[in-house]
PDB file of C-alpha atoms in Angstrom:
ATOM      1  CA  ILE A 761     -48.811  43.126-124.592  1.00  0.00           C
ATOM      2  CA  SER A 762     -49.059  41.968-128.469  1.00  0.00           C
ATOM      3  CA  ALA A 763     -50.387  38.550-127.324  1.00  0.00           C
ATOM      4  CA  ILE A 764     -52.974  40.149-124.607  1.00  0.00           C
ATOM      5  CA  ALA A 765     -54.287  43.049-126.392  1.00  0.00           C
ATOM      6  CA  PRO A 766     -56.603  41.219-129.062  1.00  0.00           C
ATOM      7  CA  LYS A 767     -57.897  39.060-126.153  1.00  0.00           C
ATOM      8  CA  ILE A 768     -59.227  42.086-124.368  1.00  0.00           C
ATOM      9  CA  GLY A 769     -60.352  43.720-127.689  1.00  0.00           C
ATOM     10  CA  CYS A 770     -57.920  46.522-128.306  1.00  0.00           C
ATOM     11  CA  THR A 771     -54.595  47.259-129.998  1.00  0.00           C
ATOM     12  CA  PRO A 772     -51.281  46.429-128.669  1.00  0.00           C
ATOM     13  CA  GLU A 773     -50.572  50.243-128.643  1.00  0.00           C
ATOM     14  CA  THR A 774     -53.601  51.056-126.704  1.00  0.00           C
ATOM     15  CA  LEU A 775     -52.838  48.525-123.965  1.00  0.00           C
ATOM     16  CA  ARG A 776     -49.221  49.808-123.748  1.00  0.00           C
ATOM     17  CA  LEU A 777     -50.401  53.380-123.278  1.00  0.00           C
ATOM     18  CA  TRP A 778     -52.898  52.010-120.328  1.00  0.00           C
ATOM     19  CA  VAL A 779     -49.852  50.082-118.831  1.00  0.00           C
ATOM     20  CA  ARG A 780     -47.588  53.210-118.765  1.00  0.00           C
ATOM     21  CA  GLN A 781     -50.602  55.429-117.465  1.00  0.00           C
ATOM     22  CA  SER A 782     -50.906  52.871-114.655  1.00  0.00           C
ATOM     23  CA  GLU A 783     -47.295  52.926-114.003  1.00  0.00           C
ATOM     24  CA  ARG A 784     -47.465  56.742-113.739  1.00  0.00           C
ATOM     25  CA  ASN A 785     -50.620  56.667-111.299  1.00  0.00           C
ATOM     26  CA  SER A 786     -48.815  54.229-109.014  1.00  0.00           C
ATOM     27  CA  GLY A 787     -45.628  56.318-108.895  1.00  0.00           C
ATOM     28  CA  GLN A 788     -43.355  53.865-110.842  1.00  0.00           C
ATOM     29  CA  LEU A 789     -43.128  55.963-113.603  1.00  0.00           C
ATOM     30  CA  ASP A 790     -42.511  59.769-113.662  1.00  0.00           C
ATOM     31  CA  GLY A 791     -45.029  61.804-115.451  1.00  0.00           C
ATOM     32  CA  LEU A 792     -48.580  63.085-114.771  1.00  0.00           C
ATOM     33  CA  SER A 793     -50.929  60.757-113.264  1.00  0.00           C
ATOM     34  CA  THR A 794     -54.680  60.639-114.248  1.00  0.00           C
ATOM     35  CA  VAL A 795     -55.851  62.835-111.727  1.00  0.00           C
ATOM     36  CA  GLU A 796     -53.076  65.477-112.307  1.00  0.00           C
TER      37      GLU A 796
END
């Protein structure tokens, strides 16, 4: 994540949050999806 984030113009923490939200949306991680 730390290596990829600067390449797409965001901070590692932002990218980490996006990945975790994507995992929630796909059911891989417990929690509220974007739609909910």
